[in-house]
CSV table of C-alpha atoms in Angstrom, one decimal:
chain,number,residue,atom,x,y,z
A,697,MET,CA,-26.0,2.3,-0.1
A,698,SER,CA,-22.3,3.1,-0.4
A,699,LYS,CA,-20.9,3.9,-3.8
A,700,LYS,CA,-19.3,1.1,-5.7
A,701,TYR,CA,-15.9,1.8,-7.1
A,702,ASP,CA,-14.2,0.4,-10.3
A,703,ILE,CA,-11.7,-1.6,-8.4
A,704,LEU,CA,-10.4,-3.5,-11.4
A,705,THR,CA,-9.4,-0.2,-13.0
A,706,ALA,CA,-8.0,1.2,-9.8
A,707,ALA,CA,-5.9,-1.9,-9.3
A,708,ARG,CA,-3.8,-1.0,-12.4
A,709,LEU,CA,-1.8,1.0,-9.8
A,710,SER,CA,-1.9,0.4,-6.1
A,711,ILE,CA,0.1,1.4,-3.0
A,712,ALA,CA,1.3,-1.5,-1.0
A,713,PRO,CA,0.2,-2.0,2.6
A,714,MET,CA,3.2,-1.0,4.7
A,715,MET,CA,3.3,-1.4,8.5
A,716,ASP,CA,3.8,1.9,10.3
A,717,TRP,CA,3.6,3.9,7.1
A,718,THR,CA,0.3,3.5,5.2
A,719,ASP,CA,-2.0,4.7,8.0
A,720,ARG,CA,-5.0,6.8,7.4
A,721,HIS,CA,-3.0,10.1,7.3
A,722,CYS,CA,-0.7,8.7,4.7
A,723,ARG,CA,-3.6,7.5,2.6
A,724,TYR,CA,-5.4,10.8,2.7
A,725,LEU,CA,-2.2,12.5,1.4
A,726,HIS,CA,-1.8,9.9,-1.3
A,727,ARG,CA,-5.4,10.3,-2.4
A,728,LEU,CA,-4.8,14.1,-2.9
A,729,LEU,CA,-2.0,13.2,-5.2
A,730,SER,CA,-3.9,10.6,-7.2
A,731,ARG,CA,-7.7,10.3,-7.5
A,732,GLU,CA,-7.5,6.8,-9.2
A,733,THR,CA,-4.8,4.7,-7.4
A,734,LEU,CA,-6.0,1.9,-5.2
A,735,LEU,CA,-4.8,2.4,-1.6
A,736,TYR,CA,-4.3,-0.2,1.1
A,737,THR,CA,-4.3,-0.1,4.8
A,738,GLU,CA,-1.5,-1.3,7.0
A,739,MET,CA,-2.0,-5.0,7.8
A,740,ILE,CA,-4.5,-5.3,10.6
A,741,THR,CA,-4.6,-8.7,12.4
A,742,ALA,CA,-7.9,-10.5,12.7
A,743,PRO,CA,-7.2,-11.3,16.4
A,744,ALA,CA,-6.8,-7.6,17.1
A,745,LEU,CA,-10.3,-7.0,15.6
A,746,VAL,CA,-12.1,-10.1,16.8
A,747,ARG,CA,-10.5,-11.0,20.2
A,748,GLY,CA,-9.1,-7.5,21.0
A,749,GLY,CA,-12.1,-5.6,19.9
A,750,ALA,CA,-9.9,-2.9,18.3
A,751,VAL,CA,-12.4,-1.9,15.7
A,752,HIS,CA,-11.1,1.7,15.8
A,753,LEU,CA,-8.2,0.3,13.6
A,754,LEU,CA,-10.8,0.2,10.8
A,755,ASP,CA,-11.4,3.9,10.9
A,756,PHE,CA,-10.7,5.8,7.6
A,757,SER,CA,-11.9,8.9,5.8
A,758,PRO,CA,-14.5,8.6,3.0
A,759,GLU,CA,-12.2,10.6,0.7
A,760,GLU,CA,-9.7,7.6,0.7
A,761,HIS,CA,-11.9,5.5,-1.6
A,762,PRO,CA,-11.1,3.3,-3.4
A,763,VAL,CA,-9.4,1.7,-0.4
A,764,ALA,CA,-8.7,-1.9,0.6
A,765,LEU,CA,-8.3,-3.4,4.0
A,766,GLN,CA,-5.5,-5.9,4.5
A,767,LEU,CA,-6.0,-8.6,7.1
A,768,GLY,CA,-3.5,-10.9,8.8
A,769,GLY,CA,-4.6,-14.2,10.3
A,770,SER,CA,-4.8,-17.9,9.8
A,771,ASP,CA,-8.1,-18.9,11.5
A,772,PRO,CA,-10.9,-19.2,8.9
A,773,VAL,CA,-13.6,-18.3,11.4
A,774,GLU,CA,-11.7,-15.4,12.9
A,775,LEU,CA,-10.8,-14.1,9.4
A,776,ALA,CA,-14.4,-14.4,8.3
A,777,THR,CA,-15.5,-12.2,11.2
A,778,ALA,CA,-12.8,-9.7,10.5
A,779,ALA,CA,-13.7,-9.6,6.8
A,780,ARG,CA,-17.3,-8.9,7.7
A,781,LEU,CA,-16.3,-6.1,10.0
A,782,GLY,CA,-14.2,-4.6,7.2
A,783,ALA,CA,-16.9,-4.9,4.7
A,784,GLU,CA,-19.4,-3.2,7.1
A,785,ALA,CA,-16.9,-0.5,7.8
A,786,GLY,CA,-17.1,0.4,4.0
A,787,TYR,CA,-13.8,-1.0,2.5
A,788,ASP,CA,-13.9,-1.7,-1.2
A,789,GLU,CA,-11.7,-4.8,-0.9
A,790,ILE,CA,-10.5,-7.2,1.7
A,791,ASN,CA,-7.0,-8.6,1.2
A,792,LEU,CA,-5.4,-11.5,3.0
A,793,ASN,CA,-1.7,-11.2,3.8
A,794,VAL,CA,0.3,-14.2,2.7
A,795,GLY,CA,3.6,-12.4,2.3
A,796,CYS,CA,4.8,-10.7,5.5
A,797,PRO,CA,8.0,-12.4,6.7
A,798,SER,CA,8.3,-10.8,10.2
A,799,ASP,CA,9.0,-12.9,13.3
A,800,ARG,CA,6.0,-11.5,15.0
A,801,VAL,CA,3.8,-12.5,12.1
A,802,GLN,CA,5.3,-16.0,11.9
A,803,SER,CA,4.7,-16.6,15.6
A,804,GLY,CA,1.0,-15.9,14.9
A,805,ALA,CA,1.1,-18.5,12.1
A,806,PHE,CA,0.2,-16.1,9.3
A,807,GLY,CA,1.9,-14.0,6.7
A,808,ALA,CA,4.5,-15.6,4.4
A,809,VAL,CA,4.6,-18.8,6.5
A,810,LEU,CA,1.2,-19.6,5.0
A,811,MET,CA,2.8,-20.2,1.6
A,812,LYS,CA,3.6,-23.6,3.2
A,813,GLN,CA,-0.1,-24.2,3.9
A,814,PRO,CA,-2.0,-23.3,0.6
A,815,GLY,CA,-4.9,-25.5,1.7
A,816,LEU,CA,-5.4,-23.5,4.8
A,817,VAL,CA,-5.2,-20.3,2.8
A,818,ALA,CA,-7.9,-21.6,0.5
A,819,ASP,CA,-10.1,-22.4,3.5
A,820,CYS,CA,-9.5,-18.9,4.9
A,821,VAL,CA,-10.4,-17.1,1.8
A,822,ALA,CA,-13.5,-19.2,1.2
A,823,ALA,CA,-14.7,-18.3,4.7
A,824,MET,CA,-13.9,-14.6,4.2
A,825,GLN,CA,-15.8,-14.6,0.9
A,826,ALA,CA,-18.8,-16.2,2.6
A,827,ALA,CA,-18.8,-13.5,5.2
A,828,SER,CA,-17.9,-10.4,3.1
A,829,SER,CA,-20.0,-8.4,0.8
A,830,VAL,CA,-16.9,-7.1,-1.0
A,831,GLU,CA,-14.2,-8.9,-3.0
A,832,VAL,CA,-11.6,-10.9,-1.1
A,833,THR,CA,-8.1,-10.9,-2.6
A,834,VAL,CA,-4.7,-12.4,-1.7
A,835,LYS,CA,-1.2,-10.9,-1.5
A,836,CYS,CA,1.6,-13.5,-1.6
A,837,ARG,CA,5.3,-14.2,-2.2
A,838,ILE,CA,6.6,-16.5,-5.0
A,839,GLY,CA,7.6,-18.9,-2.3
A,840,VAL,CA,9.5,-19.2,1.0
A,841,ASP,CA,12.7,-20.8,2.2
A,842,ASP,CA,13.7,-23.8,0.1
A,843,GLN,CA,10.5,-24.0,-1.8
A,844,ASP,CA,10.9,-23.9,-5.7
A,845,PRO,CA,8.8,-21.0,-6.9
A,846,GLU,CA,8.4,-22.7,-10.3
A,847,ILE,CA,6.4,-25.4,-8.5
A,848,VAL,CA,4.9,-23.5,-5.5
A,849,LEU,CA,3.5,-20.4,-7.2
A,850,PRO,CA,1.5,-22.0,-9.9
A,851,ASP,CA,0.1,-24.5,-7.4
A,852,PHE,CA,-0.8,-21.7,-5.0
A,853,LEU,CA,-2.5,-19.6,-7.7
A,854,ASP,CA,-4.4,-22.6,-8.9
A,855,ARG,CA,-5.7,-23.2,-5.4
A,856,MET,CA,-6.6,-19.6,-4.9
A,857,GLN,CA,-8.5,-19.6,-8.2
A,858,ARG,CA,-10.5,-22.7,-7.4
A,859,ALA,CA,-11.3,-21.2,-3.9
A,860,GLY,CA,-13.0,-18.3,-5.8
A,861,VAL,CA,-10.2,-15.7,-5.7
A,862,ALA,CA,-10.2,-13.5,-8.8
A,863,ARG,CA,-7.3,-11.2,-7.9
A,864,VAL,CA,-3.9,-11.9,-6.5
A,865,ILE,CA,-0.9,-9.5,-5.9
A,866,VAL,CA,2.4,-11.3,-6.1
A,867,HIS,CA,5.5,-9.9,-4.4
A,868,ALA,CA,8.1,-11.2,-6.9
A,869,ARG,CA,10.6,-12.4,-4.3
A,870,LYS,CA,10.9,-15.4,-2.1
A,871,ALA,CA,10.8,-14.8,1.7
A,872,TRP,CA,13.5,-16.4,3.8
A,873,LEU,CA,11.8,-16.9,7.2
A,874,ASP,CA,15.0,-18.0,8.9
A,875,GLY,CA,18.1,-16.0,8.5
A,876,LEU,CA,16.8,-12.7,7.0
A,877,SER,CA,15.2,-9.8,8.8
A,878,PRO,CA,12.0,-8.3,7.3
A,879,LYS,CA,14.0,-5.4,5.9
A,880,GLU,CA,16.5,-7.8,4.3
A,881,ASN,CA,13.6,-9.8,2.9
A,882,ARG,CA,12.6,-6.7,0.9
A,883,ASP,CA,16.0,-6.4,-0.7
A,884,ILE,CA,18.1,-9.5,-0.7
A,885,PRO,CA,16.0,-12.3,-2.3
A,886,PRO,CA,16.3,-11.7,-6.1
A,887,LEU,CA,13.3,-10.4,-8.0
A,888,ASP,CA,11.7,-12.8,-10.5
A,889,TYR,CA,9.4,-10.7,-12.7
A,890,ASP,CA,9.6,-13.3,-15.5
A,891,LEU,CA,8.0,-15.9,-13.3
A,892,VAL,CA,5.0,-13.6,-12.5
A,893,GLN,CA,4.6,-12.7,-16.1
A,894,ARG,CA,4.6,-16.4,-17.0
A,895,MET,CA,1.9,-17.0,-14.4
A,896,LYS,CA,-0.3,-14.4,-16.1
A,897,ALA,CA,0.0,-16.5,-19.3
A,898,GLU,CA,-0.8,-19.6,-17.4
A,899,PHE,CA,-3.7,-18.1,-15.6
A,900,PRO,CA,-5.2,-15.7,-18.1
A,901,ASP,CA,-8.5,-15.3,-16.2
A,902,LEU,CA,-6.7,-14.4,-12.9
A,903,HIS,CA,-6.1,-10.7,-12.3
A,904,LEU,CA,-2.5,-10.6,-11.4
A,905,SER,CA,-0.7,-7.5,-9.9
A,906,ILE,CA,3.1,-7.5,-9.4
A,907,ASN,CA,4.9,-6.0,-6.4
A,908,GLY,CA,8.5,-5.7,-5.5
A,909,GLY,CA,11.3,-3.2,-6.4
A,910,ILE,CA,9.2,-1.0,-8.7
A,911,ALA,CA,10.5,2.5,-8.4
A,912,SER,CA,9.0,4.6,-11.1
A,913,LEU,CA,5.8,5.2,-13.1
A,914,ALA,CA,7.7,4.4,-16.3
A,915,GLN,CA,8.6,1.0,-14.9
A,916,ALA,CA,5.0,0.4,-13.8
A,917,ALA,CA,3.7,1.3,-17.3
A,918,ASP,CA,6.2,-1.1,-18.9
A,919,LEU,CA,5.0,-3.9,-16.6
A,920,LEU,CA,1.4,-3.2,-17.5
A,921,ALA,CA,2.3,-3.2,-21.2
A,922,SER,CA,3.9,-6.6,-20.7
A,923,GLY,CA,0.4,-8.0,-20.0
A,924,LEU,CA,0.2,-7.8,-16.3
A,925,ASP,CA,-3.1,-6.5,-14.9
A,926,GLY,CA,-1.7,-4.3,-12.1
A,927,VAL,CA,1.4,-2.9,-10.4
A,928,MET,CA,1.7,-2.4,-6.7
A,929,ILE,CA,4.4,0.1,-5.5
A,930,GLY,CA,5.7,0.2,-2.0
A,931,ARG,CA,8.6,2.2,-0.5
A,932,ALA,CA,9.2,4.4,-3.5
A,933,ALA,CA,5.6,5.7,-3.3
A,934,TYR,CA,6.2,6.5,0.4
A,935,HIS,CA,9.6,8.1,0.1
A,936,THR,CA,9.0,10.1,-3.1
A,937,PRO,CA,5.1,10.3,-3.3
A,938,SER,CA,5.0,13.2,-5.7
A,939,ASP,CA,7.3,11.3,-8.2
A,940,LEU,CA,5.1,8.2,-8.1
A,941,LEU,CA,1.6,9.6,-7.7
A,942,ALA,CA,1.4,13.2,-9.0
A,943,ALA,CA,1.3,12.0,-12.6
A,944,ALA,CA,-0.2,8.6,-12.0
A,945,ASP,CA,-3.7,9.5,-13.2
A,946,ARG,CA,-2.4,10.7,-16.5
A,947,VAL,CA,0.4,8.1,-17.1
A,948,ILE,CA,-1.4,5.0,-15.8
A,949,PHE,CA,-5.1,5.8,-16.1
A,950,GLY,CA,-5.1,8.1,-19.1
A,951,ASP,CA,-6.8,11.0,-17.4
A,952,THR,CA,-6.5,14.3,-19.2
A,953,GLY,CA,-6.4,16.7,-16.3
A,954,PRO,CA,-3.3,18.4,-14.9
A,955,ASP,CA,-0.8,16.5,-12.7
A,956,ALA,CA,-1.2,17.1,-9.0
A,957,ASP,CA,0.9,20.0,-7.7
A,958,PRO,CA,2.6,19.1,-4.4
A,959,ILE,CA,2.4,22.7,-3.1
A,960,ALA,CA,-1.4,22.7,-3.8
A,961,VAL,CA,-1.7,19.2,-2.3
A,962,THR,CA,0.1,20.4,0.9
A,963,ARG,CA,-2.4,23.3,1.3
A,964,ALA,CA,-5.3,21.0,0.5
A,965,MET,CA,-4.1,19.0,3.6
A,966,PHE,CA,-4.7,21.9,6.0
A,967,PRO,CA,-8.4,21.3,6.7
A,968,TYR,CA,-7.7,17.6,7.4
A,969,ILE,CA,-4.7,18.5,9.6
A,970,GLU,CA,-6.7,21.1,11.5
A,971,ALA,CA,-9.5,18.6,12.2
A,972,HIS,CA,-7.0,16.1,13.4
A,973,LEU,CA,-5.4,18.7,15.7
A,974,SER,CA,-8.8,19.7,17.0
A,975,ALA,CA,-9.5,16.1,17.9
A,976,GLY,CA,-6.4,15.9,20.0
A,977,GLY,CA,-4.0,14.6,17.4
A,978,LYS,CA,-0.4,15.7,16.9
A,979,LEU,CA,1.0,17.4,13.8
A,980,ALA,CA,3.9,15.1,13.5
A,981,GLN,CA,1.4,12.1,13.2
A,982,VAL,CA,0.5,13.6,9.8
A,983,THR,CA,3.6,15.4,8.6
A,984,ARG,CA,5.9,12.4,9.0
A,985,HIS,CA,4.2,11.2,5.8
A,986,MET,CA,4.8,14.4,4.0
A,987,LEU,CA,8.6,14.7,4.4
A,988,GLY,CA,9.2,13.2,0.9
A,989,LEU,CA,6.7,15.4,-1.0
A,990,PHE,CA,9.4,17.6,-2.5
A,991,ALA,CA,12.2,15.1,-2.8
A,992,GLY,CA,14.6,16.2,-5.5
A,993,ARG,CA,13.2,19.7,-5.7
A,994,PRO,CA,14.9,22.9,-4.7
A,995,GLY,CA,14.3,23.6,-1.0
A,996,ALA,CA,13.5,20.0,-0.1
A,997,ARG,CA,16.2,19.8,2.6
A,998,GLY,CA,14.8,23.0,4.3
A,999,TRP,CA,11.2,21.6,4.0
A,1000,ARG,CA,12.2,18.4,5.8
A,1001,ARG,CA,14.2,20.2,8.4
A,1002,VAL,CA,11.4,22.6,9.4
A,1003,LEU,CA,8.9,19.8,9.7
A,1004,SER,CA,11.2,17.3,11.4
A,1005,GLU,CA,12.4,19.8,14.0
A,1006,GLY,CA,9.1,21.6,14.7
A,1007,ALA,CA,6.2,19.2,14.2
A,1008,HIS,CA,6.6,17.4,17.6
A,1009,ARG,CA,6.4,20.7,19.6
A,1010,ASP,CA,3.3,21.6,21.5
A,1011,GLY,CA,1.1,23.9,19.6
A,1012,ALA,CA,2.6,23.0,16.2
A,1013,GLY,CA,0.0,23.5,13.4
A,1014,VAL,CA,-0.4,24.5,9.8
A,1015,ALA,CA,1.6,27.7,10.4
A,1016,LEU,CA,4.7,25.4,10.6
A,1017,ILE,CA,3.8,23.8,7.3
A,1018,GLU,CA,3.5,27.2,5.7
A,1019,ALA,CA,7.0,28.1,7.0
A,1020,ALA,CA,8.3,24.9,5.5
A,1021,LEU,CA,6.5,25.7,2.2
A,1022,ALA,CA,8.3,29.0,2.2
A,1023,ARG,CA,11.6,27.1,1.9
A,1024,ILE,CA,10.3,25.5,-1.2
A,1025,GLU,CA,8.9,28.5,-2.8
A,1026,THR,CA,11.9,30.7,-2.0
A,1027,ALA,CA,14.3,28.1,-3.4
A,1028,GLU,CA,12.3,27.6,-6.5
A,1029,ALA,CA,12.1,31.5,-7.0
A,1030,ASP,CA,15.9,31.6,-6.7
A,1031,VAL,CA,16.3,28.9,-9.3
A,1032,ALA,CA,14.0,30.7,-11.6
A,1033,ALA,CA,15.8,34.0,-11.2
A,1034,GLN,CA,19.2,32.4,-11.9
A,1035,SER,CA,17.9,30.8,-15.1
A,1036,ALA,CA,16.2,34.0,-16.3
């Protein structure tokens, strides 16, 4: 029997599902930086799993736990099958995407467009729960297009709660499905943290996490202190992973051990990378997620340059990463010498 993880505790801080970013290599790196943080897959569509038979998309490393699978879809029967496959694969949570605004997702009648069909979402999660042995959660927006979030969000949360959902992650922005690109939808619609905090007061028994625009551990800690149950961080955790995750176990979870050292984390990646290369993988598939590890530290530019220029070359391996690390260690030694 697989180990059960304390998902409620882990959900105090989570890393958002991000297409083309939070793949299994990224998650393995993030797990080395934080033992406690809840990690999410990229969104995987139910049709890809059920009709396309692409069950390889569910592959992950046991070290990634606690880890959640995010599904996209709008057909209750198909989502139920996908949720069962995810539970059987060993995921600790199955999450339904009701927030992605991309054209491709809209054409599949799922993602943020489902904010317009809360009844269908309730049907989907009920079917997923019946088929899954692990918890089913929802990630949504505060509304879409001309919807009034003050009306739409409480109604949506009420429907989710009545459907049996105990945890919801709210991206505290509306999504404009017509007129804004997915990138613009991550920046242009204004954030409304106050609304999400009011929803926690209105639904005290619902575990609510907030997402959108959160850029530091200090900000995450403040939001948790305001009464929210969890904080989900996206792009900042990808671009500056050490800043967001190296101290997360101490700052967010109260652990007493030392913060993660990105140099040690880099070398701890070597066995994983060597196994990936031995299986026919490419170095750049892993190192592209490591470029921001030393953001803001001496030598960071040299680190990025060595990896960016060399990781795509045939035969590139951990020796290249050691060469990139030498840029960091040399730069830091120079700084220490100058301040001595």
